């Protein structure tokens, strides 16, 4: 019984132990898990703060600095959060790095499946906690967007790139991965679907899945751009009625209200100037609750007007092609003056008027066109059109006059073109050839100049002082140059020229893009030079550090710090022992001053002398000696009493001093440890030297690469511009030839006309002479003569 | 006799260039249409290849410049501000309804180390959630005191100054301190919150 009881107790105890062990194990596991979670949260928190540093630059309108910060974050902290990576993709688009953006977006999308899987697993395990426990207080879409929306943005952007490069199939495949479309992205989605289906017509999908929060039928009104593209497609197929209907409907499309979306603004502008970017950012920041200019919404009146004007122009063109000139007139009469399409509208309006027979109105309109757009290809055509009109009316002189004007114009254009060709071919620096110089860097340079003036003030008379001032100035200058390592990847504005011919050539977006590249290369070159200076400055700094380090090591070796410390410690110990002894013993003379010691010595010597004397005297000591003894005794007593009075205070004072000494020795020991560590730290400086050397090589390589690309770009620009010149020359020569042929034909016609007139005149003269002959014969008595008036009447 | 063309595609080509104000979607469509009608495909595609190659090279160069910039920054920080002596101070604003930041001054152990005047843009960037690294410097190991003085305006545009002290101990690892101007709804004012980041 007892044994059973004991065994039960044993088993219970064992179970309790096991349970305790399990509990302990669970507790330790929980601690590990919570530590891991805390570490993870700290890492996420760090990542979030690092991302916000990039946002600080972005919201100031410095996207290059923001991207620089993101790169640094990645280097320091490793992989970034999803929103930071998407932000990096958007900035890459801004700064002309589309391939990088694409690579990032692809990675995000590829990892989408893996992410969703892990999220599902975590939800099942119930270990998911929000990254920020509190509700974020910032109303910032970059920070607050959920992963679903981020993936949607990524997929839309990837399909957009594909569309831009003509890869419609790829675009379709990305769009097919979209499961849910949030309302603010609906227009973009439709437009991309349409363009990816081009040239096939796009039918809006009725089964489109929408945001789950929507509880009503999706709106089927299409974006104005979608309707517009439908109209273009109809025109392409010659379906003018349909095109007409769509264009008319476009005019009636109400303005849509765009909701603010920072992600769309981030991806909307590519190769834009930083100035424009900063304006967009500023606008977004200032008008957070108002409509923001989004790329897929007609939220600005300017955008709506431009689209409406273009649609009206196309409508007028449709009417002209259908010979409905009245209707075309009506549309063009309402056309606004201040629009980018004025040139085309003026030409078309004049053409319509000419077709209606109103040559005066047509001439006036085309005169206006020539005055406002003298280099326009359309304005070159107008004299030929007028000449043809007059020719049809048999007004050859007027037709000839028109062609004469055209010939003069063409010859003048050809001369001007040849002069431009000569200047352009001989230009060494294409970047600054005939450039409209509105470089904002001028103001920055002006500011630097003012700093330079301050730095370069008058020097002192003393040459040694001057030398020091110069050294200091150079050092300050180096720091200044180094601190100007702020990166800028985009030109402040697009290339513009003072030359009309070059501006015409720049209407080719490919050439304009090359010039933008050239400007950016110029900026990059400047930045590379700054980086070179910076690398040299770092080398100089490392050298200084090395010198300091060597001086430190030499100083340590010279001063033999360890031995000195040891000596000091020994002395301090000895002093401590002395003080302790003084504390425990009754010896008051330990802390006696020099005077007191002297007095003590004198008293002792006196007493000893008297003692010696009294040893030689038998019997009682003489009175004097006894008084001396007593006096010495009193003095001794007084001295002792004095020392006793001061002993405690002196003891504590010495103890304080000793404590100070120990403190100083501690500090010295700490310093010695630091010096020793600094001495050992030479290997860190070594690694810095290696890194600096590697960076120096990279700077040189990048500099050479930049020169190579700049040369290549310049060559391409030259080829394109020379091709443009050749084409224009051919065109002008063709026009000139046609004009001259026309003039020759007209001259022939005029000559024929005049010769008919001349032959009519000769016939008249012949009849006149015949009549006069008859009349003369009549007067001479010839038979059958009639009265002259009657005969003249017969003529 | 006279051969002048007044084609729809010519129009659209002209218009396409001017449509740069609009987004790319109308533009792309018009351009595609014009290409289809005007038959500019072959020659322009060849030029597009050259542009694409150059564009790719330029992009590579930009990336290299950016990555070099990054490495230079990091090397500079490692050289001039090693972790054993580094102190970094950050500034953030939590919403910013009750306090409009004008300037921040920082002192360490009574010595002024940095003063920063904010432009409107910078202030807005902070209110949008940005985080600014105000100061990066070196301090010796041991105990130190940081003093932050925020100057700005309250909601009624009255000049306001707020200051706060913070003690910290410098050890081997870098010290990172965040100064946050936080709106306090209870009293419609803003307070300074100072937090040292954990490693």
PDB file of C-alpha atoms in Angstrom, chain A residues 294-555:
ATOM      1  CA  UNK A 294      -3.735  62.637 -62.462  1.00  0.00           C
ATOM      2  CA  UNK A 295      -2.568  61.237 -65.749  1.00  0.00           C
ATOM      3  CA  UNK A 296      -5.690  59.224 -66.486  1.00  0.00           C
ATOM      4  CA  UNK A 297      -8.274  61.721 -65.462  1.00  0.00           C
ATOM      5  CA  UNK A 298      -9.279  64.967 -67.072  1.00  0.00           C
ATOM      6  CA  UNK A 299      -9.149  66.818 -63.846  1.00  0.00           C
ATOM      7  CA  UNK A 300      -7.547  69.964 -65.114  1.00  0.00           C
ATOM      8  CA  UNK A 301      -9.449  72.262 -67.399  1.00  0.00           C
ATOM      9  CA  UNK A 302      -6.335  72.517 -69.512  1.00  0.00           C
ATOM     10  CA  UNK A 303      -6.351  68.767 -70.213  1.00  0.00           C
ATOM     11  CA  UNK A 304     -10.026  68.746 -71.043  1.00  0.00           C
ATOM     12  CA  UNK A 305      -9.733  71.727 -73.367  1.00  0.00           C
ATOM     13  CA  UNK A 306      -6.798  70.198 -75.202  1.00  0.00           C
ATOM     14  CA  UNK A 307      -8.627  66.933 -75.796  1.00  0.00           C
ATOM     15  CA  UNK A 308     -11.788  68.752 -76.829  1.00  0.00           C
ATOM     16  CA  UNK A 309      -9.866  70.956 -79.281  1.00  0.00           C
ATOM     17  CA  UNK A 310      -8.153  67.982 -80.828  1.00  0.00           C
ATOM     18  CA  UNK A 311     -11.453  66.161 -81.178  1.00  0.00           C
ATOM     19  CA  UNK A 312     -13.014  69.189 -82.869  1.00  0.00           C
ATOM     20  CA  UNK A 313     -10.093  69.408 -85.248  1.00  0.00           C
ATOM     21  CA  UNK A 314     -10.537  65.796 -86.195  1.00  0.00           C
ATOM     22  CA  UNK A 315     -14.261  66.372 -86.627  1.00  0.00           C
ATOM     23  CA  UNK A 316     -13.569  69.253 -89.006  1.00  0.00           C
ATOM     24  CA  UNK A 317     -11.183  66.974 -90.892  1.00  0.00           C
ATOM     25  CA  UNK A 318     -13.918  64.353 -91.171  1.00  0.00           C
ATOM     26  CA  UNK A 319     -16.270  66.963 -92.640  1.00  0.00           C
ATOM     27  CA  UNK A 320     -13.649  68.067 -95.166  1.00  0.00           C
ATOM     28  CA  UNK A 321     -13.040  64.516 -96.249  1.00  0.00           C
ATOM     29  CA  UNK A 322     -16.779  64.176 -96.799  1.00  0.00           C
ATOM     30  CA  UNK A 323     -16.876  67.514 -98.675  1.00  0.00           C
ATOM     31  CA  UNK A 324     -19.161  69.015 -96.038  1.00  0.00           C
ATOM     32  CA  UNK A 325     -17.413  72.346 -95.953  1.00  0.00           C
ATOM     33  CA  UNK A 326     -20.212  74.265 -94.259  1.00  0.00           C
ATOM     34  CA  UNK A 327     -20.183  72.002 -91.267  1.00  0.00           C
ATOM     35  CA  UNK A 328     -16.404  72.131 -91.153  1.00  0.00           C
ATOM     36  CA  UNK A 329     -16.667  75.938 -91.170  1.00  0.00           C
ATOM     37  CA  UNK A 330     -19.055  75.894 -88.258  1.00  0.00           C
ATOM     38  CA  UNK A 331     -16.709  73.773 -86.187  1.00  0.00           C
ATOM     39  CA  UNK A 332     -13.628  75.801 -87.077  1.00  0.00           C
ATOM     40  CA  UNK A 333     -15.315  79.138 -86.549  1.00  0.00           C
ATOM     41  CA  UNK A 334     -15.759  78.179 -82.896  1.00  0.00           C
ATOM     42  CA  UNK A 335     -12.163  76.979 -82.576  1.00  0.00           C
ATOM     43  CA  UNK A 336     -10.269  78.834 -79.828  1.00  0.00           C
ATOM     44  CA  UNK A 337      -7.275  80.966 -80.723  1.00  0.00           C
ATOM     45  CA  UNK A 338      -5.141  79.976 -77.806  1.00  0.00           C
ATOM     46  CA  UNK A 339      -4.585  76.287 -78.409  1.00  0.00           C
ATOM     47  CA  UNK A 340      -1.690  74.089 -79.537  1.00  0.00           C
ATOM     48  CA  UNK A 341      -3.692  73.179 -82.652  1.00  0.00           C
ATOM     49  CA  UNK A 342      -4.092  76.709 -83.989  1.00  0.00           C
ATOM     50  CA  UNK A 343      -1.671  76.038 -86.841  1.00  0.00           C
ATOM     51  CA  UNK A 344      -3.620  73.091 -88.150  1.00  0.00           C
ATOM     52  CA  UNK A 345      -6.958  74.787 -87.573  1.00  0.00           C
ATOM     53  CA  UNK A 346      -5.928  77.918 -89.456  1.00  0.00           C
ATOM     54  CA  UNK A 347      -4.776  75.882 -92.431  1.00  0.00           C
ATOM     55  CA  UNK A 348      -7.893  73.755 -92.492  1.00  0.00           C
ATOM     56  CA  UNK A 349     -10.130  76.776 -92.107  1.00  0.00           C
ATOM     57  CA  UNK A 350      -8.420  78.498 -95.041  1.00  0.00           C
ATOM     58  CA  UNK A 351      -8.725  75.330 -97.102  1.00  0.00           C
ATOM     59  CA  UNK A 352     -12.426  75.098 -96.337  1.00  0.00           C
ATOM     60  CA  UNK A 353     -12.937  78.729 -97.330  1.00  0.00           C
ATOM     61  CA  UNK A 354     -11.040  78.172-100.546  1.00  0.00           C
ATOM     62  CA  UNK A 355     -13.186  75.183-101.365  1.00  0.00           C
ATOM     63  CA  UNK A 356     -16.238  77.336-100.818  1.00  0.00           C
ATOM     64  CA  UNK A 357     -14.842  79.948-103.230  1.00  0.00           C
ATOM     65  CA  UNK A 358     -14.111  82.602-100.608  1.00  0.00           C
ATOM     66  CA  UNK A 359     -10.547  83.253-101.754  1.00  0.00           C
ATOM     67  CA  UNK A 360     -10.235  86.529 -99.844  1.00  0.00           C
ATOM     68  CA  UNK A 361     -11.031  84.876 -96.520  1.00  0.00           C
ATOM     69  CA  UNK A 362      -8.744  81.972 -97.383  1.00  0.00           C
ATOM     70  CA  UNK A 363      -5.910  84.357 -98.259  1.00  0.00           C
ATOM     71  CA  UNK A 364      -6.378  86.283 -95.030  1.00  0.00           C
ATOM     72  CA  UNK A 365      -6.406  83.141 -92.941  1.00  0.00           C
ATOM     73  CA  UNK A 366      -3.328  81.799 -94.649  1.00  0.00           C
ATOM     74  CA  UNK A 367      -1.592  85.128 -94.323  1.00  0.00           C
ATOM     75  CA  UNK A 368      -2.201  84.880 -90.595  1.00  0.00           C
ATOM     76  CA  UNK A 369      -0.852  81.324 -90.685  1.00  0.00           C
ATOM     77  CA  UNK A 370       2.316  82.428 -92.467  1.00  0.00           C
ATOM     78  CA  UNK A 371       2.828  85.303 -90.045  1.00  0.00           C
ATOM     79  CA  UNK A 372       2.360  83.188 -86.938  1.00  0.00           C
ATOM     80  CA  UNK A 373       4.030  80.014 -88.206  1.00  0.00           C
ATOM     81  CA  UNK A 374       6.476  81.021 -90.958  1.00  0.00           C
ATOM     82  CA  UNK A 375       8.353  77.710 -90.793  1.00  0.00           C
ATOM     83  CA  UNK A 376       5.263  75.602 -90.941  1.00  0.00           C
ATOM     84  CA  UNK A 377       5.067  72.956 -93.660  1.00  0.00           C
ATOM     85  CA  UNK A 378       1.400  73.818 -93.985  1.00  0.00           C
ATOM     86  CA  UNK A 379       2.095  77.474 -94.686  1.00  0.00           C
ATOM     87  CA  UNK A 380       4.423  76.452 -97.528  1.00  0.00           C
ATOM     88  CA  UNK A 381       1.541  74.705 -99.240  1.00  0.00           C
ATOM     89  CA  UNK A 382      -0.805  77.684 -99.278  1.00  0.00           C
ATOM     90  CA  UNK A 383       0.635  79.570-102.288  1.00  0.00           C
ATOM     91  CA  UNK A 384       0.368  76.405-104.366  1.00  0.00           C
ATOM     92  CA  UNK A 385      -3.242  75.937-103.335  1.00  0.00           C
ATOM     93  CA  UNK A 386      -4.090  79.542-104.189  1.00  0.00           C
ATOM     94  CA  UNK A 387      -2.261  79.257-107.501  1.00  0.00           C
ATOM     95  CA  UNK A 388      -4.281  76.172-108.373  1.00  0.00           C
ATOM     96  CA  UNK A 389      -7.463  78.002-107.471  1.00  0.00           C
ATOM     97  CA  UNK A 390      -6.643  80.982-109.667  1.00  0.00           C
ATOM     98  CA  UNK A 391      -5.559  78.680-112.426  1.00  0.00           C
ATOM     99  CA  UNK A 392      -8.889  76.928-112.307  1.00  0.00           C
ATOM    100  CA  UNK A 393     -10.474  80.366-112.709  1.00  0.00           C
ATOM    101  CA  UNK A 394      -8.163  81.079-115.663  1.00  0.00           C
ATOM    102  CA  UNK A 395      -6.606  83.982-113.751  1.00  0.00           C
ATOM    103  CA  UNK A 396      -3.125  83.019-114.784  1.00  0.00           C
ATOM    104  CA  UNK A 397      -1.403  86.248-113.746  1.00  0.00           C
ATOM    105  CA  UNK A 398      -2.652  85.966-110.200  1.00  0.00           C
ATOM    106  CA  UNK A 399      -1.719  82.296-110.116  1.00  0.00           C
ATOM    107  CA  UNK A 400       1.717  83.187-111.421  1.00  0.00           C
ATOM    108  CA  UNK A 401       2.109  85.851-108.755  1.00  0.00           C
ATOM    109  CA  UNK A 402       1.329  83.303-106.013  1.00  0.00           C
ATOM    110  CA  UNK A 403       3.911  80.917-107.399  1.00  0.00           C
ATOM    111  CA  UNK A 404       6.433  83.720-107.690  1.00  0.00           C
ATOM    112  CA  UNK A 405       5.995  84.463-103.985  1.00  0.00           C
ATOM    113  CA  UNK A 406       6.324  80.776-103.251  1.00  0.00           C
ATOM    114  CA  UNK A 407       9.531  80.572-105.289  1.00  0.00           C
ATOM    115  CA  UNK A 408      11.079  83.503-103.429  1.00  0.00           C
ATOM    116  CA  UNK A 409      10.114  81.898-100.148  1.00  0.00           C
ATOM    117  CA  UNK A 410      11.539  78.514-101.101  1.00  0.00           C
ATOM    118  CA  UNK A 411      14.819  79.984-102.309  1.00  0.00           C
ATOM    119  CA  UNK A 412      15.156  81.974 -99.113  1.00  0.00           C
ATOM    120  CA  UNK A 413      14.371  78.875 -97.040  1.00  0.00           C
ATOM    121  CA  UNK A 414      16.993  76.875 -98.943  1.00  0.00           C
ATOM    122  CA  UNK A 415      19.649  79.513 -98.320  1.00  0.00           C
ATOM    123  CA  UNK A 416      18.792  79.643 -94.678  1.00  0.00           C
ATOM    124  CA  UNK A 417      18.893  75.844 -94.497  1.00  0.00           C
ATOM    125  CA  UNK A 418      22.323  75.706 -96.115  1.00  0.00           C
ATOM    126  CA  UNK A 419      23.655  78.286 -93.656  1.00  0.00           C
ATOM    127  CA  UNK A 420      22.269  76.236 -90.783  1.00  0.00           C
ATOM    128  CA  UNK A 421      23.852  73.088 -92.220  1.00  0.00           C
ATOM    129  CA  UNK A 422      27.226  74.783 -92.398  1.00  0.00           C
ATOM    130  CA  UNK A 423      27.033  76.082 -88.833  1.00  0.00           C
ATOM    131  CA  UNK A 424      25.767  72.810 -87.439  1.00  0.00           C
ATOM    132  CA  UNK A 425      28.384  70.702 -89.206  1.00  0.00           C
ATOM    133  CA  UNK A 426      31.147  72.893 -87.829  1.00  0.00           C
ATOM    134  CA  UNK A 427      29.777  73.068 -84.283  1.00  0.00           C
ATOM    135  CA  UNK A 428      32.027  71.274 -81.815  1.00  0.00           C
ATOM    136  CA  UNK A 429      29.770  71.361 -78.773  1.00  0.00           C
ATOM    137  CA  UNK A 430      26.285  70.268 -79.746  1.00  0.00           C
ATOM    138  CA  UNK A 431      24.926  70.773 -76.259  1.00  0.00           C
ATOM    139  CA  UNK A 432      25.436  74.516 -76.463  1.00  0.00           C
ATOM    140  CA  UNK A 433      24.926  74.984 -80.192  1.00  0.00           C
ATOM    141  CA  UNK A 434      22.242  77.648 -80.708  1.00  0.00           C
ATOM    142  CA  UNK A 435      20.869  76.799 -77.303  1.00  0.00           C
ATOM    143  CA  UNK A 436      18.239  78.931 -75.636  1.00  0.00           C
ATOM    144  CA  UNK A 437      20.096  79.435 -72.411  1.00  0.00           C
ATOM    145  CA  UNK A 438      17.794  79.506 -69.432  1.00  0.00           C
ATOM    146  CA  UNK A 439      20.040  77.378 -67.309  1.00  0.00           C
ATOM    147  CA  UNK A 440      19.016  77.672 -63.660  1.00  0.00           C
ATOM    148  CA  UNK A 441      22.489  76.674 -62.610  1.00  0.00           C
ATOM    149  CA  UNK A 442      23.542  80.198 -63.381  1.00  0.00           C
ATOM    150  CA  UNK A 443      21.904  81.424 -60.200  1.00  0.00           C
ATOM    151  CA  UNK A 444      23.556  78.708 -58.152  1.00  0.00           C
ATOM    152  CA  UNK A 445      26.885  79.538 -59.696  1.00  0.00           C
ATOM    153  CA  UNK A 446      26.281  83.175 -58.930  1.00  0.00           C
ATOM    154  CA  UNK A 447      25.736  82.253 -55.327  1.00  0.00           C
ATOM    155  CA  UNK A 448      28.923  80.262 -55.324  1.00  0.00           C
ATOM    156  CA  UNK A 449      30.704  83.209 -56.847  1.00  0.00           C
ATOM    157  CA  UNK A 450      29.623  85.364 -53.966  1.00  0.00           C
ATOM    158  CA  UNK A 451      30.995  82.779 -51.567  1.00  0.00           C
ATOM    159  CA  UNK A 452      34.180  82.748 -53.604  1.00  0.00           C
ATOM    160  CA  UNK A 453      34.450  86.492 -53.323  1.00  0.00           C
ATOM    161  CA  UNK A 454      34.124  86.252 -49.590  1.00  0.00           C
ATOM    162  CA  UNK A 455      36.702  83.500 -49.494  1.00  0.00           C
ATOM    163  CA  UNK A 456      39.031  85.369 -51.758  1.00  0.00           C
ATOM    164  CA  UNK A 457      39.121  88.598 -49.834  1.00  0.00           C
ATOM    165  CA  UNK A 458      42.236  90.593 -49.203  1.00  0.00           C
ATOM    166  CA  UNK A 459      45.102  88.800 -47.564  1.00  0.00           C
ATOM    167  CA  UNK A 460      47.215  89.802 -44.635  1.00  0.00           C
ATOM    168  CA  UNK A 461      50.638  91.444 -44.940  1.00  0.00           C
ATOM    169  CA  UNK A 462      52.357  88.694 -43.022  1.00  0.00           C
ATOM    170  CA  UNK A 463      53.292  85.922 -45.482  1.00  0.00           C
ATOM    171  CA  UNK A 464      53.141  83.220 -42.841  1.00  0.00           C
ATOM    172  CA  UNK A 465      49.647  84.249 -41.851  1.00  0.00           C
ATOM    173  CA  UNK A 466      48.715  84.405 -45.530  1.00  0.00           C
ATOM    174  CA  UNK A 467      49.896  80.862 -45.988  1.00  0.00           C
ATOM    175  CA  UNK A 468      47.721  79.690 -43.153  1.00  0.00           C
ATOM    176  CA  UNK A 469      44.756  81.593 -44.519  1.00  0.00           C
ATOM    177  CA  UNK A 470      45.264  80.031 -47.941  1.00  0.00           C
ATOM    178  CA  UNK A 471      45.510  76.556 -46.479  1.00  0.00           C
ATOM    179  CA  UNK A 472      42.332  77.156 -44.509  1.00  0.00           C
ATOM    180  CA  UNK A 473      40.523  78.505 -47.552  1.00  0.00           C
ATOM    181  CA  UNK A 474      41.502  75.512 -49.615  1.00  0.00           C
ATOM    182  CA  UNK A 475      40.301  73.238 -46.893  1.00  0.00           C
ATOM    183  CA  UNK A 476      36.984  75.073 -46.646  1.00  0.00           C
ATOM    184  CA  UNK A 477      36.701  74.967 -50.406  1.00  0.00           C
ATOM    185  CA  UNK A 478      37.265  71.227 -50.414  1.00  0.00           C
ATOM    186  CA  UNK A 479      34.614  70.756 -47.777  1.00  0.00           C
ATOM    187  CA  UNK A 480      32.263  72.961 -49.792  1.00  0.00           C
ATOM    188  CA  UNK A 481      32.894  71.004 -52.954  1.00  0.00           C
ATOM    189  CA  UNK A 482      32.513  67.760 -51.150  1.00  0.00           C
ATOM    190  CA  UNK A 483      29.237  68.822 -49.585  1.00  0.00           C
ATOM    191  CA  UNK A 484      27.913  69.646 -53.062  1.00  0.00           C
ATOM    192  CA  UNK A 485      27.581  65.949 -53.808  1.00  0.00           C
ATOM    193  CA  UNK A 486      23.845  66.422 -54.119  1.00  0.00           C
ATOM    194  CA  UNK A 487      22.864  64.408 -57.142  1.00  0.00           C
ATOM    195  CA  UNK A 488      20.717  65.655 -59.980  1.00  0.00           C
ATOM    196  CA  UNK A 489      19.868  63.313 -62.825  1.00  0.00           C
ATOM    197  CA  UNK A 490      17.459  65.401 -64.837  1.00  0.00           C
ATOM    198  CA  UNK A 491      17.934  68.661 -66.669  1.00  0.00           C
ATOM    199  CA  UNK A 492      15.909  71.597 -65.389  1.00  0.00           C
ATOM    200  CA  UNK A 493      14.087  71.869 -68.668  1.00  0.00           C
ATOM    201  CA  UNK A 494      14.021  70.348 -72.116  1.00  0.00           C
ATOM    202  CA  UNK A 495      16.386  71.438 -74.836  1.00  0.00           C
ATOM    203  CA  UNK A 496      15.294  74.533 -76.746  1.00  0.00           C
ATOM    204  CA  UNK A 497      17.110  76.265 -79.538  1.00  0.00           C
ATOM    205  CA  UNK A 498      17.378  79.768 -80.915  1.00  0.00           C
ATOM    206  CA  UNK A 499      17.592  78.261 -84.409  1.00  0.00           C
ATOM    207  CA  UNK A 500      14.242  77.804 -86.168  1.00  0.00           C
ATOM    208  CA  UNK A 501      15.558  74.869 -88.191  1.00  0.00           C
ATOM    209  CA  UNK A 502      16.790  73.061 -85.126  1.00  0.00           C
ATOM    210  CA  UNK A 503      13.488  73.688 -83.370  1.00  0.00           C
ATOM    211  CA  UNK A 504      11.737  72.154 -86.331  1.00  0.00           C
ATOM    212  CA  UNK A 505      14.034  69.164 -86.225  1.00  0.00           C
ATOM    213  CA  UNK A 506      13.356  68.882 -82.510  1.00  0.00           C
ATOM    214  CA  UNK A 507       9.705  68.212 -83.223  1.00  0.00           C
ATOM    215  CA  UNK A 508      10.896  64.676 -83.850  1.00  0.00           C
ATOM    216  CA  UNK A 509      10.535  63.162 -80.383  1.00  0.00           C
ATOM    217  CA  UNK A 510      13.444  60.825 -81.021  1.00  0.00           C
ATOM    218  CA  UNK A 511      15.802  63.712 -81.682  1.00  0.00           C
ATOM    219  CA  UNK A 512      14.443  65.654 -78.723  1.00  0.00           C
ATOM    220  CA  UNK A 513      14.998  62.589 -76.621  1.00  0.00           C
ATOM    221  CA  UNK A 514      18.622  62.443 -77.793  1.00  0.00           C
ATOM    222  CA  UNK A 515      19.121  66.070 -76.845  1.00  0.00           C
ATOM    223  CA  UNK A 516      17.596  65.379 -73.444  1.00  0.00           C
ATOM    224  CA  UNK A 517      20.090  62.538 -73.140  1.00  0.00           C
ATOM    225  CA  UNK A 518      22.893  64.934 -74.020  1.00  0.00           C
ATOM    226  CA  UNK A 519      21.800  67.409 -71.362  1.00  0.00           C
ATOM    227  CA  UNK A 520      21.545  64.638 -68.815  1.00  0.00           C
ATOM    228  CA  UNK A 521      24.983  63.418 -69.802  1.00  0.00           C
ATOM    229  CA  UNK A 522      26.257  66.914 -69.162  1.00  0.00           C
ATOM    230  CA  UNK A 523      24.762  66.831 -65.698  1.00  0.00           C
ATOM    231  CA  UNK A 524      26.133  63.378 -65.086  1.00  0.00           C
ATOM    232  CA  UNK A 525      29.572  64.517 -66.197  1.00  0.00           C
ATOM    233  CA  UNK A 526      29.445  67.405 -63.728  1.00  0.00           C
ATOM    234  CA  UNK A 527      28.391  65.027 -61.024  1.00  0.00           C
ATOM    235  CA  UNK A 528      31.106  62.543 -61.903  1.00  0.00           C
ATOM    236  CA  UNK A 529      33.643  65.339 -61.590  1.00  0.00           C
ATOM    237  CA  UNK A 530      32.248  66.160 -58.164  1.00  0.00           C
ATOM    238  CA  UNK A 531      32.485  62.513 -57.249  1.00  0.00           C
ATOM    239  CA  UNK A 532      36.092  62.487 -58.403  1.00  0.00           C
ATOM    240  CA  UNK A 533      36.821  65.445 -56.134  1.00  0.00           C
ATOM    241  CA  UNK A 534      35.005  63.712 -53.330  1.00  0.00           C
ATOM    242  CA  UNK A 535      36.984  60.501 -53.783  1.00  0.00           C
ATOM    243  CA  UNK A 536      40.238  62.451 -53.733  1.00  0.00           C
ATOM    244  CA  UNK A 537      39.081  64.285 -50.643  1.00  0.00           C
ATOM    245  CA  UNK A 538      38.356  60.963 -48.961  1.00  0.00           C
ATOM    246  CA  UNK A 539      41.812  59.758 -49.941  1.00  0.00           C
ATOM    247  CA  UNK A 540      43.271  62.903 -48.396  1.00  0.00           C
ATOM    248  CA  UNK A 541      41.212  62.308 -45.272  1.00  0.00           C
ATOM    249  CA  UNK A 542      42.286  58.695 -45.010  1.00  0.00           C
ATOM    250  CA  UNK A 543      45.871  59.809 -45.400  1.00  0.00           C
ATOM    251  CA  UNK A 544      45.405  62.299 -42.585  1.00  0.00           C
ATOM    252  CA  UNK A 545      43.878  59.581 -40.465  1.00  0.00           C
ATOM    253  CA  UNK A 546      46.767  57.290 -41.244  1.00  0.00           C
ATOM    254  CA  UNK A 547      49.189  60.021 -40.283  1.00  0.00           C
ATOM    255  CA  UNK A 548      47.309  60.552 -37.033  1.00  0.00           C
ATOM    256  CA  UNK A 549      47.341  56.868 -36.409  1.00  0.00           C
ATOM    257  CA  UNK A 550      51.067  56.627 -36.963  1.00  0.00           C
ATOM    258  CA  UNK A 551      51.635  59.610 -34.682  1.00  0.00           C
ATOM    259  CA  UNK A 552      49.433  57.948 -32.090  1.00  0.00           C
ATOM    260  CA  UNK A 553      51.367  54.704 -32.273  1.00  0.00           C
ATOM    261  CA  UNK A 554      54.702  56.548 -32.112  1.00  0.00           C
ATOM    262  CA  UNK A 555      53.487  58.593 -29.162  1.00  0.00           C
TER     263      UNK A 555
END
